[in-house]
PDB file of C-alpha atoms and ligand atoms in Angstrom:
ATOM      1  CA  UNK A  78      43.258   9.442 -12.850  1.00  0.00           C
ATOM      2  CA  UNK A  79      44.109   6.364 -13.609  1.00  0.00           C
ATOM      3  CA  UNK A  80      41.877   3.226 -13.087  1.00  0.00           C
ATOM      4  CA  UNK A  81      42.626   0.166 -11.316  1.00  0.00           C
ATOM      5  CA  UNK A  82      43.589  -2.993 -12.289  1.00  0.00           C
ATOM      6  CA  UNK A  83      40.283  -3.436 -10.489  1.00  0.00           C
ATOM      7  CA  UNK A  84      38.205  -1.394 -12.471  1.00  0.00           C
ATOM      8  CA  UNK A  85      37.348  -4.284 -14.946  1.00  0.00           C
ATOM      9  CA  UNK A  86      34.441  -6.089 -12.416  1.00  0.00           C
ATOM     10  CA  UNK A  87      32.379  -2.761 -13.145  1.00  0.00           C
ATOM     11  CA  UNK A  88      31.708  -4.540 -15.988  1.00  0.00           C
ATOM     12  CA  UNK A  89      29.856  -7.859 -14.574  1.00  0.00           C
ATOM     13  CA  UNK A  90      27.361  -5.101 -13.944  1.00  0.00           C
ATOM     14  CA  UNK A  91      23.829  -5.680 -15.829  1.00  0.00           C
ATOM     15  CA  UNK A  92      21.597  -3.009 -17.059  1.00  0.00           C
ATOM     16  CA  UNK A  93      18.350  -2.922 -15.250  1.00  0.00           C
ATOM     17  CA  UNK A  94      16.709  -0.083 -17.039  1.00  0.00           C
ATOM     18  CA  UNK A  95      13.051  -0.304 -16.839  1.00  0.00           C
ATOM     19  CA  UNK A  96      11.717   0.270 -20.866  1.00  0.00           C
ATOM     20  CA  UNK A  97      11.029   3.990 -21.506  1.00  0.00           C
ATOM     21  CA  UNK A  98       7.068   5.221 -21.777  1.00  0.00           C
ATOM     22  CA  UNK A  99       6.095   1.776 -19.840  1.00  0.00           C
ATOM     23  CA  UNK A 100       4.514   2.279 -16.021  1.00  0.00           C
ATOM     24  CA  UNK A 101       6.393   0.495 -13.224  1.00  0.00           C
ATOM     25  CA  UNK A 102       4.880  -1.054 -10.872  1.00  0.00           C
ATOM     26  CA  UNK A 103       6.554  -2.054  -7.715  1.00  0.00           C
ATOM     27  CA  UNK A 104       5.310  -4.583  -5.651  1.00  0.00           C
ATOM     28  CA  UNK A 105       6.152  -5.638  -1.629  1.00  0.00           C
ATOM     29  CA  UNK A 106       4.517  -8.211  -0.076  1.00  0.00           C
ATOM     30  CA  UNK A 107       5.327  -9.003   3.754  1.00  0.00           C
ATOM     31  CA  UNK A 108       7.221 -12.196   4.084  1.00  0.00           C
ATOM     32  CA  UNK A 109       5.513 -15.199   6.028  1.00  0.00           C
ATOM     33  CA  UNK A 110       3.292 -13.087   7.431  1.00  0.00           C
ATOM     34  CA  UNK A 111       0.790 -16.155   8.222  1.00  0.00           C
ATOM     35  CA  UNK A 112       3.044 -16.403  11.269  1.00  0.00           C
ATOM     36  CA  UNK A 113       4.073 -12.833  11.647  1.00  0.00           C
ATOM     37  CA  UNK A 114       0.488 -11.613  12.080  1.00  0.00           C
ATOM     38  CA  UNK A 115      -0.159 -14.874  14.520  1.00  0.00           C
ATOM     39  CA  UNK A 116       2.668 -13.973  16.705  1.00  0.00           C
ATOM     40  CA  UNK A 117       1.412 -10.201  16.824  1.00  0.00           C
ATOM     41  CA  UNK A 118      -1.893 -11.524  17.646  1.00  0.00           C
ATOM     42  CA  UNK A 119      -3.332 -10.178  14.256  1.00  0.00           C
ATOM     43  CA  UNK A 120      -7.275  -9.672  14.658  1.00  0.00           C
ATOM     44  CA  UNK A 121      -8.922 -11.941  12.040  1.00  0.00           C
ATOM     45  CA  UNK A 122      -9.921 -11.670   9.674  1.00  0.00           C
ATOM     46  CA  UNK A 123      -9.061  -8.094   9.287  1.00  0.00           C
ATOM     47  CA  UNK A 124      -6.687  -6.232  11.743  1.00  0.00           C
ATOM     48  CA  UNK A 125      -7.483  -2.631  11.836  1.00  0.00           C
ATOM     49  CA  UNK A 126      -4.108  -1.529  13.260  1.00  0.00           C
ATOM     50  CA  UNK A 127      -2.185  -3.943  10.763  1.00  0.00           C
ATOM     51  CA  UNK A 128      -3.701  -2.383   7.338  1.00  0.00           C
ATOM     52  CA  UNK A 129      -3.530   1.467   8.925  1.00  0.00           C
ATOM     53  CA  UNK A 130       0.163   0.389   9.587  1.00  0.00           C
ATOM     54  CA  UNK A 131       0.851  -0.750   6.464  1.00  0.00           C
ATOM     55  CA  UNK A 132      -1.128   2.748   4.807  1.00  0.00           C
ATOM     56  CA  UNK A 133       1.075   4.586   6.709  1.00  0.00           C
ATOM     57  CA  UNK A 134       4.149   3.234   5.303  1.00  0.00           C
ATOM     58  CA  UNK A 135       2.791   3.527   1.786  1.00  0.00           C
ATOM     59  CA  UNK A 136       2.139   7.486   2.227  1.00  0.00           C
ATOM     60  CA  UNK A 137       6.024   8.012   3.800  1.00  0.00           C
ATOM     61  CA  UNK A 138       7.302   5.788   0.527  1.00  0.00           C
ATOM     62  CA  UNK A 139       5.335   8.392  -1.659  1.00  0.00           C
ATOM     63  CA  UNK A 140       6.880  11.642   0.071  1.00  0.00           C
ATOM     64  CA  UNK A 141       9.988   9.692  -0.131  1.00  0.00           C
ATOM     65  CA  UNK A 142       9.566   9.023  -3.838  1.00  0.00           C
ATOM     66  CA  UNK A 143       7.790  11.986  -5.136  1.00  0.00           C
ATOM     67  CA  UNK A 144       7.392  10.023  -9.021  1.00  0.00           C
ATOM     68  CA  UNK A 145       4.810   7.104  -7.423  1.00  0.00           C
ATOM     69  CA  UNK A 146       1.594   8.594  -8.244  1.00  0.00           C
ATOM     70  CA  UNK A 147      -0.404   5.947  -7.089  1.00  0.00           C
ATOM     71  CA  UNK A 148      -0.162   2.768  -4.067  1.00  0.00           C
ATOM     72  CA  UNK A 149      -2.797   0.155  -3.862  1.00  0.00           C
ATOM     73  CA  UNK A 150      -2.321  -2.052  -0.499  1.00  0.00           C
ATOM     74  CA  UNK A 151      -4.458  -4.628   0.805  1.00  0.00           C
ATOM     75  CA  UNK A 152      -3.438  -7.557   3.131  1.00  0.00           C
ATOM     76  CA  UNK A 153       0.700  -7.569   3.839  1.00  0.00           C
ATOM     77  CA  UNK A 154       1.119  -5.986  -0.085  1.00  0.00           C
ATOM     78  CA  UNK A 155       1.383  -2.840  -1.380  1.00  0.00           C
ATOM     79  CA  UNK A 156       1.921  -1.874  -5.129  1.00  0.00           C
ATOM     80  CA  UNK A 157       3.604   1.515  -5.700  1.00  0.00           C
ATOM     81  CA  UNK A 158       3.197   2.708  -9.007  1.00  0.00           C
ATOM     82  CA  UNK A 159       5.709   4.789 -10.836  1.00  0.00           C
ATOM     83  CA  UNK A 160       4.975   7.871 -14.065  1.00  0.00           C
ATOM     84  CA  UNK A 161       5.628   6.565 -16.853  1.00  0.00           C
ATOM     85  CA  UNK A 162       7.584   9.694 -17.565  1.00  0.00           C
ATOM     86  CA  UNK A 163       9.459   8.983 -14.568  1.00  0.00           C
ATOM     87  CA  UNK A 164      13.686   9.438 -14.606  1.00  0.00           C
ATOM     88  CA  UNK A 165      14.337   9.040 -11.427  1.00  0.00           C
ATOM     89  CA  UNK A 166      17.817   6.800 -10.996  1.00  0.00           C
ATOM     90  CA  UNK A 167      17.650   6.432 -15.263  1.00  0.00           C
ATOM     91  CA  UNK A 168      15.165   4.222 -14.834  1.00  0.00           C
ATOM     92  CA  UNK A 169      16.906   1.520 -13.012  1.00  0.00           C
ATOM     93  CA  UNK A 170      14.564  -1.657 -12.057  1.00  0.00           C
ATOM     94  CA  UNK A 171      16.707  -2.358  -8.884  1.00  0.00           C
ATOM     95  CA  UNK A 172      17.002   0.860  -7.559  1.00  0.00           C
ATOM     96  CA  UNK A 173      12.838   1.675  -8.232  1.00  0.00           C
ATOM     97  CA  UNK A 174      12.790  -1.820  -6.585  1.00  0.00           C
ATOM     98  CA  UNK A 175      15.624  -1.183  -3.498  1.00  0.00           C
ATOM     99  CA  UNK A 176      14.537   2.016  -2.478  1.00  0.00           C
ATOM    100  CA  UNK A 177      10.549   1.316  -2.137  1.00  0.00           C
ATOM    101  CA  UNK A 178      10.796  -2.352  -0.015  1.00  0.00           C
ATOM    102  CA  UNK A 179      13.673  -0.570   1.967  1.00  0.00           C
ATOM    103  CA  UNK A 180      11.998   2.377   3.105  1.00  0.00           C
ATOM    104  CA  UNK A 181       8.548   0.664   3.129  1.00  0.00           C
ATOM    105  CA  UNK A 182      10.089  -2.146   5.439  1.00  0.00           C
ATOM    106  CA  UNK A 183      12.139   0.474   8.131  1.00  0.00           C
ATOM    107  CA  UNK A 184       8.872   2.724   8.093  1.00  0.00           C
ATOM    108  CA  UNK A 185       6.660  -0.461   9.238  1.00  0.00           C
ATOM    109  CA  UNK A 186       9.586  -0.829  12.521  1.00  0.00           C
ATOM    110  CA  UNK A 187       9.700   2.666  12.870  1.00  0.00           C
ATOM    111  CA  UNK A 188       6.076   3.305  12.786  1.00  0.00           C
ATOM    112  CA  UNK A 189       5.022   0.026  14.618  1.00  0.00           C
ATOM    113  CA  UNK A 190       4.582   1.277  18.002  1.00  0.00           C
ATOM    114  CA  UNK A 191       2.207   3.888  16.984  1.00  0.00           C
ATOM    115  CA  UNK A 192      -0.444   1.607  15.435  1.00  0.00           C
ATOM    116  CA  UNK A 193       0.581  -1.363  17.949  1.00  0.00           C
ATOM    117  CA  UNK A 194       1.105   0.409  21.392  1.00  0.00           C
ATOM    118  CA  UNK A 195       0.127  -2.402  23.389  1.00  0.00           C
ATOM    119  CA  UNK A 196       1.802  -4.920  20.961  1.00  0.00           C
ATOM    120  CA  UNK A 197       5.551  -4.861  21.163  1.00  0.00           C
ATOM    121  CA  UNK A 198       7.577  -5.910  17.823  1.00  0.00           C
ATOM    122  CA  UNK A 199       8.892  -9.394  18.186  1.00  0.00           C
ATOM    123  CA  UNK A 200      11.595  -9.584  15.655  1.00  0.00           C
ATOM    124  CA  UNK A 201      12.414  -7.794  12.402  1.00  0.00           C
ATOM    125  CA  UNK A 202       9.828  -8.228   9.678  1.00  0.00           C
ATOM    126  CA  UNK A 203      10.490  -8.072   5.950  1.00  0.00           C
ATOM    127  CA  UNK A 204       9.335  -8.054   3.028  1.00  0.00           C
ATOM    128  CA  UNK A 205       9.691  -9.099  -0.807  1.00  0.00           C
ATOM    129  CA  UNK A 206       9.795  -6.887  -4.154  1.00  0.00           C
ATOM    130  CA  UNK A 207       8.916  -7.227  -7.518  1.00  0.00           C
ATOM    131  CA  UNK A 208       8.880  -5.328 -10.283  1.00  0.00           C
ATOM    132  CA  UNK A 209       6.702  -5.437 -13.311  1.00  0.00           C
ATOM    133  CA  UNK A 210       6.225  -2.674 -16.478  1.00  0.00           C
ATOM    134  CA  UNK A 211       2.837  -1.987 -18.200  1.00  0.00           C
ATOM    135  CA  UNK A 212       2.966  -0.692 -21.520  1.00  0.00           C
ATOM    136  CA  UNK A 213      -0.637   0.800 -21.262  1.00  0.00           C
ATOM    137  CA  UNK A 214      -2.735   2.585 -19.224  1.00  0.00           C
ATOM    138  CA  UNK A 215      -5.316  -0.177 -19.869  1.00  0.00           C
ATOM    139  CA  UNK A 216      -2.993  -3.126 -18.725  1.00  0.00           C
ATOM    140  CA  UNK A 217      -1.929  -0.810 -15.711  1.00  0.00           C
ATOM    141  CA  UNK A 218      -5.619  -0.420 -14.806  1.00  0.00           C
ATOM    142  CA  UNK A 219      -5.905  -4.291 -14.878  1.00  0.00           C
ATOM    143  CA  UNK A 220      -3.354  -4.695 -12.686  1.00  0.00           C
ATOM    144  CA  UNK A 221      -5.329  -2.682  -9.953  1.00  0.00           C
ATOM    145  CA  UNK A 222      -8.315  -3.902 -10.907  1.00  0.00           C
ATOM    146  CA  UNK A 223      -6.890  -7.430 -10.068  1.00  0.00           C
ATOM    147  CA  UNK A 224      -5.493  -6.652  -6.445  1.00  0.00           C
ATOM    148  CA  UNK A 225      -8.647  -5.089  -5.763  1.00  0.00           C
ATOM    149  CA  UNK A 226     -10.740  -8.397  -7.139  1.00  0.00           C
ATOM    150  CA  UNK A 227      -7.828 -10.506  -5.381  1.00  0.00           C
ATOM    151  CA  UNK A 228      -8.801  -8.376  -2.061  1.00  0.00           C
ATOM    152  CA  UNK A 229     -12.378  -9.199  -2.386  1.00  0.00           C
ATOM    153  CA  UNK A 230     -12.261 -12.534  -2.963  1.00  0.00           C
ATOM    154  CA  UNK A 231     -10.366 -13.351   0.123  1.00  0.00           C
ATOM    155  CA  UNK A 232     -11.455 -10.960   1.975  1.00  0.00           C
ATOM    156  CA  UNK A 233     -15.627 -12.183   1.282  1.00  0.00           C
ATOM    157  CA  UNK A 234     -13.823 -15.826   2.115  1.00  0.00           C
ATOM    158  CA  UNK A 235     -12.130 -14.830   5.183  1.00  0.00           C
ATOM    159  CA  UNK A 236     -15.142 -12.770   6.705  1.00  0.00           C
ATOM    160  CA  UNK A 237     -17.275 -15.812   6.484  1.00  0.00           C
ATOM    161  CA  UNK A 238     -14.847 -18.454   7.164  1.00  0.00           C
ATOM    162  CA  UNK A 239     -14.087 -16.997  10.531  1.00  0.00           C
ATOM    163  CA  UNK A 240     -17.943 -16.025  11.166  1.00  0.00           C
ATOM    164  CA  UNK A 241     -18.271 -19.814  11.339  1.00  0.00           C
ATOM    165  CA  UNK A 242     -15.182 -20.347  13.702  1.00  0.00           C
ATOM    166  CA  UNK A 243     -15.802 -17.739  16.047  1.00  0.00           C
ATOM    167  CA  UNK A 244     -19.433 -16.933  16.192  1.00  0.00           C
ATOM    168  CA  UNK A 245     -20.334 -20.336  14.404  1.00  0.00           C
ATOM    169  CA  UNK A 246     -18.289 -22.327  16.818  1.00  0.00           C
ATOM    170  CA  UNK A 247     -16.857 -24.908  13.478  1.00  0.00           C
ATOM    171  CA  UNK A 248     -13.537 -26.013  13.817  1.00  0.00           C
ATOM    172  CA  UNK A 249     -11.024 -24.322  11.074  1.00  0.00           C
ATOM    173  CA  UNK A 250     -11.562 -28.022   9.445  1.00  0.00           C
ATOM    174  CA  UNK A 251     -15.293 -27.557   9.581  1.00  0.00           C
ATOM    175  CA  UNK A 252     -15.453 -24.353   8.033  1.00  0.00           C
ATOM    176  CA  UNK A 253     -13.030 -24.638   5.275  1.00  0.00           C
ATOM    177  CA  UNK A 254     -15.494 -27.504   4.598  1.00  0.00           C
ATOM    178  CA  UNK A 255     -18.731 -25.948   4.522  1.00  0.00           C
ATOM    179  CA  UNK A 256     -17.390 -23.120   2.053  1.00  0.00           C
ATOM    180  CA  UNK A 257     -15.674 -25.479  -0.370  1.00  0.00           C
ATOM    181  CA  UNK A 258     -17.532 -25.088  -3.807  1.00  0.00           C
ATOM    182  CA  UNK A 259     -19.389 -22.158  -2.710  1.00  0.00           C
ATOM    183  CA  UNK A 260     -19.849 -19.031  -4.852  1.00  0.00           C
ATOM    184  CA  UNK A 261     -19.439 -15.753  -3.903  1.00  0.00           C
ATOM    185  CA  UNK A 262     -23.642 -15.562  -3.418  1.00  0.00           C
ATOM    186  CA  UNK A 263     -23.523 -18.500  -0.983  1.00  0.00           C
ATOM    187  CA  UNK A 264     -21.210 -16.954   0.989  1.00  0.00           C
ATOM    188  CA  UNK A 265     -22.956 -13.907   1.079  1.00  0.00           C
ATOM    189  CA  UNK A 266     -26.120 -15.767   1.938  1.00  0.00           C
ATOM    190  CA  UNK A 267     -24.436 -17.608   5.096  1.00  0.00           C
ATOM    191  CA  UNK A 268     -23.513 -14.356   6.247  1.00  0.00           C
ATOM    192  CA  UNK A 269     -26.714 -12.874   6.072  1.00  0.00           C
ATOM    193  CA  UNK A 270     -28.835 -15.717   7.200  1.00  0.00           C
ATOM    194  CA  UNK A 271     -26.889 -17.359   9.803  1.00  0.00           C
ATOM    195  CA  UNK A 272     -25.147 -14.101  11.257  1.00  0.00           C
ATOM    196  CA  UNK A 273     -26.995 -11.382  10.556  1.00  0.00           C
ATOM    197  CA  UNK A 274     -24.036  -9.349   8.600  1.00  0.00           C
ATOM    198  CA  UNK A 275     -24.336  -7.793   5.660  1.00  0.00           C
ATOM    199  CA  UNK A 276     -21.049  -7.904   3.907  1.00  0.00           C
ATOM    200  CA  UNK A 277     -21.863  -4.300   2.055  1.00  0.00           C
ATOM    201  CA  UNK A 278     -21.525  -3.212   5.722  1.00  0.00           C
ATOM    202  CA  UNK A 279     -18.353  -4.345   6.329  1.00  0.00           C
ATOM    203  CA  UNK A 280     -15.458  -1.822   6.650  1.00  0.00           C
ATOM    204  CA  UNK A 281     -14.786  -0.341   2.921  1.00  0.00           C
ATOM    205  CA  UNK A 282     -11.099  -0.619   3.586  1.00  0.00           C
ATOM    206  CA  UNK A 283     -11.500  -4.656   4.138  1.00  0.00           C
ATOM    207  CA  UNK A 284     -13.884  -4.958   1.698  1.00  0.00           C
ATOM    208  CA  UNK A 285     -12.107  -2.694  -1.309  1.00  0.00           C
ATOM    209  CA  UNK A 286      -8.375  -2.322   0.207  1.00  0.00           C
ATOM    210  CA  UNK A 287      -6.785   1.304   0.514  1.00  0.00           C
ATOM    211  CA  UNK A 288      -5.571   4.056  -2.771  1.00  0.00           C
ATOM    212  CA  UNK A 289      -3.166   6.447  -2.074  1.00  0.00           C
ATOM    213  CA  UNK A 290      -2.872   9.202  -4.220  1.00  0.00           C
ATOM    214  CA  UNK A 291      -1.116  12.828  -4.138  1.00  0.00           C
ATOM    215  CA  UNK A 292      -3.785  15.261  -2.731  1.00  0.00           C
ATOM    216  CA  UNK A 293      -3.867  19.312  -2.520  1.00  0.00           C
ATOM    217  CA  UNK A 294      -3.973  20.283   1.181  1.00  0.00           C
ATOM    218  CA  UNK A 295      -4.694  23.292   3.108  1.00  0.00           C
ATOM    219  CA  UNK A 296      -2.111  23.164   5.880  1.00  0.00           C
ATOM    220  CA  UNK A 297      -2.282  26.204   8.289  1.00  0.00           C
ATOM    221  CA  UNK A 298       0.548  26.919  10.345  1.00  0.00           C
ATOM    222  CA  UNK A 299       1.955  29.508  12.692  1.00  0.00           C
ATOM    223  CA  UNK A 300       4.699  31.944  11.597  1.00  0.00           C
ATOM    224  CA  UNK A 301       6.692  34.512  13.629  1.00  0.00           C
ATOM    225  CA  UNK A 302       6.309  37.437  10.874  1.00  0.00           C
ATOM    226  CA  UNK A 303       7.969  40.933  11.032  1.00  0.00           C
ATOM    227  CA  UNK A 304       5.758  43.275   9.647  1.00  0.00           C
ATOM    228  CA  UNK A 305       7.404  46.734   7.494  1.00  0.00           C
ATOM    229  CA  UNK A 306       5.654  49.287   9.959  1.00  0.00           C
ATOM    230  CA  UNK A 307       5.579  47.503  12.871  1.00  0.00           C
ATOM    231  CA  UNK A 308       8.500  46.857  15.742  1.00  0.00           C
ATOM    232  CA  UNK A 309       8.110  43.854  16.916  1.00  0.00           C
ATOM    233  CA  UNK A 310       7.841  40.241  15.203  1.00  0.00           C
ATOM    234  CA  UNK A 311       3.901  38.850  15.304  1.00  0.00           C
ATOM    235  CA  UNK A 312       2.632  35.243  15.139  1.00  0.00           C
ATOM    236  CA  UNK A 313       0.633  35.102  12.279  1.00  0.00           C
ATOM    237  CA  UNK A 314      -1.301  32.099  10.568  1.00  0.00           C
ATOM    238  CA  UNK A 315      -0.116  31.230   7.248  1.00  0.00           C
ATOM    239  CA  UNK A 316      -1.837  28.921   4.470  1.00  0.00           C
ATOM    240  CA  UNK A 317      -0.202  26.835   2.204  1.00  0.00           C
ATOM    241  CA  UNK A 318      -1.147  24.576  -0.266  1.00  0.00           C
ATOM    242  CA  UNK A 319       0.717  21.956  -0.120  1.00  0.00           C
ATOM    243  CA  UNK A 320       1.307  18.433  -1.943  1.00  0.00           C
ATOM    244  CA  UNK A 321       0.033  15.361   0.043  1.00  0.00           C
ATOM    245  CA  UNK A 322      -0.344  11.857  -0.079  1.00  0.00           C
ATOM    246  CA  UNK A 323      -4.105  10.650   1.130  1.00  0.00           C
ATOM    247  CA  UNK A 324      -5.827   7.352   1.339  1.00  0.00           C
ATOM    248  CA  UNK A 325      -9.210   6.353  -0.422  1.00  0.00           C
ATOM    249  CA  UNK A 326     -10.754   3.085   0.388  1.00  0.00           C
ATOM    250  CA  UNK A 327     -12.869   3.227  -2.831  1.00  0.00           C
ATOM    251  CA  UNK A 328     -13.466   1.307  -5.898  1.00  0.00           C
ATOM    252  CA  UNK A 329     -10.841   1.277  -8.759  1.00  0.00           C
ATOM    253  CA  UNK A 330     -12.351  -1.850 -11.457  1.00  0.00           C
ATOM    254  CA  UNK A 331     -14.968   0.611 -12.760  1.00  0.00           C
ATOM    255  CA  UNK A 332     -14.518   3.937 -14.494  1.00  0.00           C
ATOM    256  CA  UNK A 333     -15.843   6.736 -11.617  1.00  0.00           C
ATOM    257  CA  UNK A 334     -12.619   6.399  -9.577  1.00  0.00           C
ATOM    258  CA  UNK A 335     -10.512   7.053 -12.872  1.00  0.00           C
ATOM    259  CA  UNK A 336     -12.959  10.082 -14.204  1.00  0.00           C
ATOM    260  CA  UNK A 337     -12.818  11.526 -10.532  1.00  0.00           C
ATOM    261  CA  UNK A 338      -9.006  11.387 -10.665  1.00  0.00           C
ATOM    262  CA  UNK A 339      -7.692  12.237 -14.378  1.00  0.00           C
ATOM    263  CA  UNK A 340      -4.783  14.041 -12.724  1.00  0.00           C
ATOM    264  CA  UNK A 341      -3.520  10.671 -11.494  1.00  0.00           C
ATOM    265  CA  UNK A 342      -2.200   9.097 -14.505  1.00  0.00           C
ATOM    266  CA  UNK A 343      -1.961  12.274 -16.502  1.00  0.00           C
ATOM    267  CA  UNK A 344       1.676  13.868 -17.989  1.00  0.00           C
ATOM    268  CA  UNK A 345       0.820  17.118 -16.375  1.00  0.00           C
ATOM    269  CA  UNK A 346       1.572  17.908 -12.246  1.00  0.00           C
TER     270      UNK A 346
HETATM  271  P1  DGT B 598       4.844 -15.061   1.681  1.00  0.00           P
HETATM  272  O1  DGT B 598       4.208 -13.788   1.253  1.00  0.00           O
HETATM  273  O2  DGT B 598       4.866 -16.053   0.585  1.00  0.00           O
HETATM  274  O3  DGT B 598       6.159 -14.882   2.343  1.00  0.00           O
HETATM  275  O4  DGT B 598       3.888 -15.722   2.834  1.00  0.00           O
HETATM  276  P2  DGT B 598       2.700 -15.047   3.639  1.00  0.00           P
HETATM  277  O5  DGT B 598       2.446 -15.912   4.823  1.00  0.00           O
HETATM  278  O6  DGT B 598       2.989 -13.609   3.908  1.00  0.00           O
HETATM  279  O7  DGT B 598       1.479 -15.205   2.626  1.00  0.00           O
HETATM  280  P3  DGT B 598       0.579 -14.126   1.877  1.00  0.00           P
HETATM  281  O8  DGT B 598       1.318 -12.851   1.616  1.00  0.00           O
HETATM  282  O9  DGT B 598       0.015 -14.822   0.689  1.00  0.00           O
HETATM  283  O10 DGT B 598      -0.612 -13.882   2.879  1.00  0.00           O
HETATM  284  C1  DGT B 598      -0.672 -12.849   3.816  1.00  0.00           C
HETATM  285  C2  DGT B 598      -0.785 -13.412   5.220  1.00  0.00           C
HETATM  286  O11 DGT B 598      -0.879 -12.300   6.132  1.00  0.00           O
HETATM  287  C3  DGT B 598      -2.004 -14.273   5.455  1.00  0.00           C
HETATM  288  O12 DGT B 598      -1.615 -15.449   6.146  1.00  0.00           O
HETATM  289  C4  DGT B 598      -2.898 -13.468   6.362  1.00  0.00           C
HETATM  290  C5  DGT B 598      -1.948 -12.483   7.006  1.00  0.00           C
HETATM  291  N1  DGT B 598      -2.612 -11.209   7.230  1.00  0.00           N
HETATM  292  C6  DGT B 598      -2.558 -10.086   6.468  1.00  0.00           C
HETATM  293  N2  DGT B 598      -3.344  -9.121   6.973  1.00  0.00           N
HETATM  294  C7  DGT B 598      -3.918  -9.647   8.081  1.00  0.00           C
HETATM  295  C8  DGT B 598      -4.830  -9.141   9.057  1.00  0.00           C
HETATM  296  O13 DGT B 598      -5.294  -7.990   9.007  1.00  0.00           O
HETATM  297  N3  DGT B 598      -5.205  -9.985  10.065  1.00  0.00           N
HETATM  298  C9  DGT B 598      -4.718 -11.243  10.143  1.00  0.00           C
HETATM  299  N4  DGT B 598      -5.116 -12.029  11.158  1.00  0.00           N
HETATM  300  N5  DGT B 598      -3.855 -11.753   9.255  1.00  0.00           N
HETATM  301  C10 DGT B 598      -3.462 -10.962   8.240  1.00  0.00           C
HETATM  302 MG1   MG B 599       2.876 -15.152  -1.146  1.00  0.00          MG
HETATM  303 MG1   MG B 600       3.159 -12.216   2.380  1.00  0.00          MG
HETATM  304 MG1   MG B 601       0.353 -11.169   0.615  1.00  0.00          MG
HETATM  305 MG1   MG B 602      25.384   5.202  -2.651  1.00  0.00          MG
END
């Protein structure tokens, strides 16, 4: 057939393929969600219904996108990272990119009411995307290693910052005051001393964030069956082993999480 005399703007098109052998990390972040989690009346400093939310989405992206073998989320982020070995769309940045805030971002509206029954959806969230390639699996494993660190750090800040606001009775001003300068010992110390918390105790999933990874599960279901020797069809239970996407709220900086999971990063599955 022949082409247009449109045909030629195909051409203005750039090549986004992500280098071969490198791991791609894709990265969504809500967008202003200081005010978004205000105007949803967001517990602070952690809200439970928010981060399961937000885990949610992360596991429908992965059976969306069977090549992620790994999300880290903490906060209003997520980071979805792809095989190395992984074709899917040639490679392209924008598509890897595209499809993951997309699906993440309808998933969070579709999903909302479950996790906010009592909360209605005010207007349409969304949410940014980057897109960044590690050559190894050392620099990939730093890349975790910092969102986890990143989630502790604010996290330890945040759980003492609004001890002293809410059960403290300082002002935001006061607070943000009292903690300037501090170390991450002092504000360990304030927690323990002055309210009685040991931040060890806190929830692991605000304290370390949440890892999803692909996970072999039994799932048991019923099945009308028609059996060779017998007339009529019988319910039967069947077993299969299937393919799933679960969430760990465990550490990822040292090496136990990584020798407990060699099938993660591994060529094979
Ligand atoms: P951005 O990402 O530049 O568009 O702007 P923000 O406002 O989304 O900033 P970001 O992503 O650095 O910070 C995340 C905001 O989301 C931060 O203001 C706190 C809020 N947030 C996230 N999770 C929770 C939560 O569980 N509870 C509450 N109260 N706020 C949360
Ligand atoms: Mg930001
Ligand atoms: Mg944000
Ligand atoms: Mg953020
Ligand atoms: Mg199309």
């Amino acid at each position: 057939m022949a082409k247009s005399k449109f045909e030629y703007v195909r051409e203005y098109e750039v090549q986004d393929t992500c280098l071969h052998n490198c791991w791609v990390v894709v990265r969504v972040d809500g967008r202003n969600f200081h005010r978004f989690s205000d105007q949803h009346n967001f517990t602070k400093p952690n809200d439970p219904r928010a981060l399961l939310l937000m885990n949610h989405c992360a596991k429908n992206v992965m059976d969306d996108i069977k090549d992620i073998c790994l999300a880290y989320g903490q906060s209003d982020e997520y980071s979805f990272v792809f095989h190395k070995k992984s074709n899917w769309y040639k490679r392209r940045a924008s598509k890897f990119m595209t499809h993951v805030v997309s699906q993440f971002a309808s998933s969070y509206v579709f999903y909302w009411k479950e996790f906010f029954p009592d909360q209605p959806i005010l207007y349409p969230p969304g949410f940014d995307g980057r897109v960044v390639l590690y050559p190894s699996i050392q620099n990939l494993k730093d890349y975790l290693s910092w969102r986890q660190a990143d989630c502790h750090i604010n996290n330890l800040y945040n759980t003492v910052f609004w001890a002293l606001v809410q059960k403290g009775g300082l002002t935001p001003a006061q607070a943000q005051e009292r903690l300037k300068g501090t170390l991450s010992g002092d504000k360990n110390e304030i927690l323990y001393s002055e309210f009685d918390i040991n931040y060890n105790n806190e929830s692991v999933m605000y304290r370390k964030g949440s890892i999803v990874i692909w996970s072999k599960v039994n799932e048991i279901s019923n099945k009308m069956i028609k059996l060779p020797h017998e007339a009529e069809e019988k319910e039967v239970e069947v077993c299969r082993v299937r393919n799933k996407p679960i969430v760990l709220h465990c550490d990822v900086i040292g090496d136990t999480f990584w020798e407990e999971h060699p099938e993660v990063l591994s060529s094979e599955s």
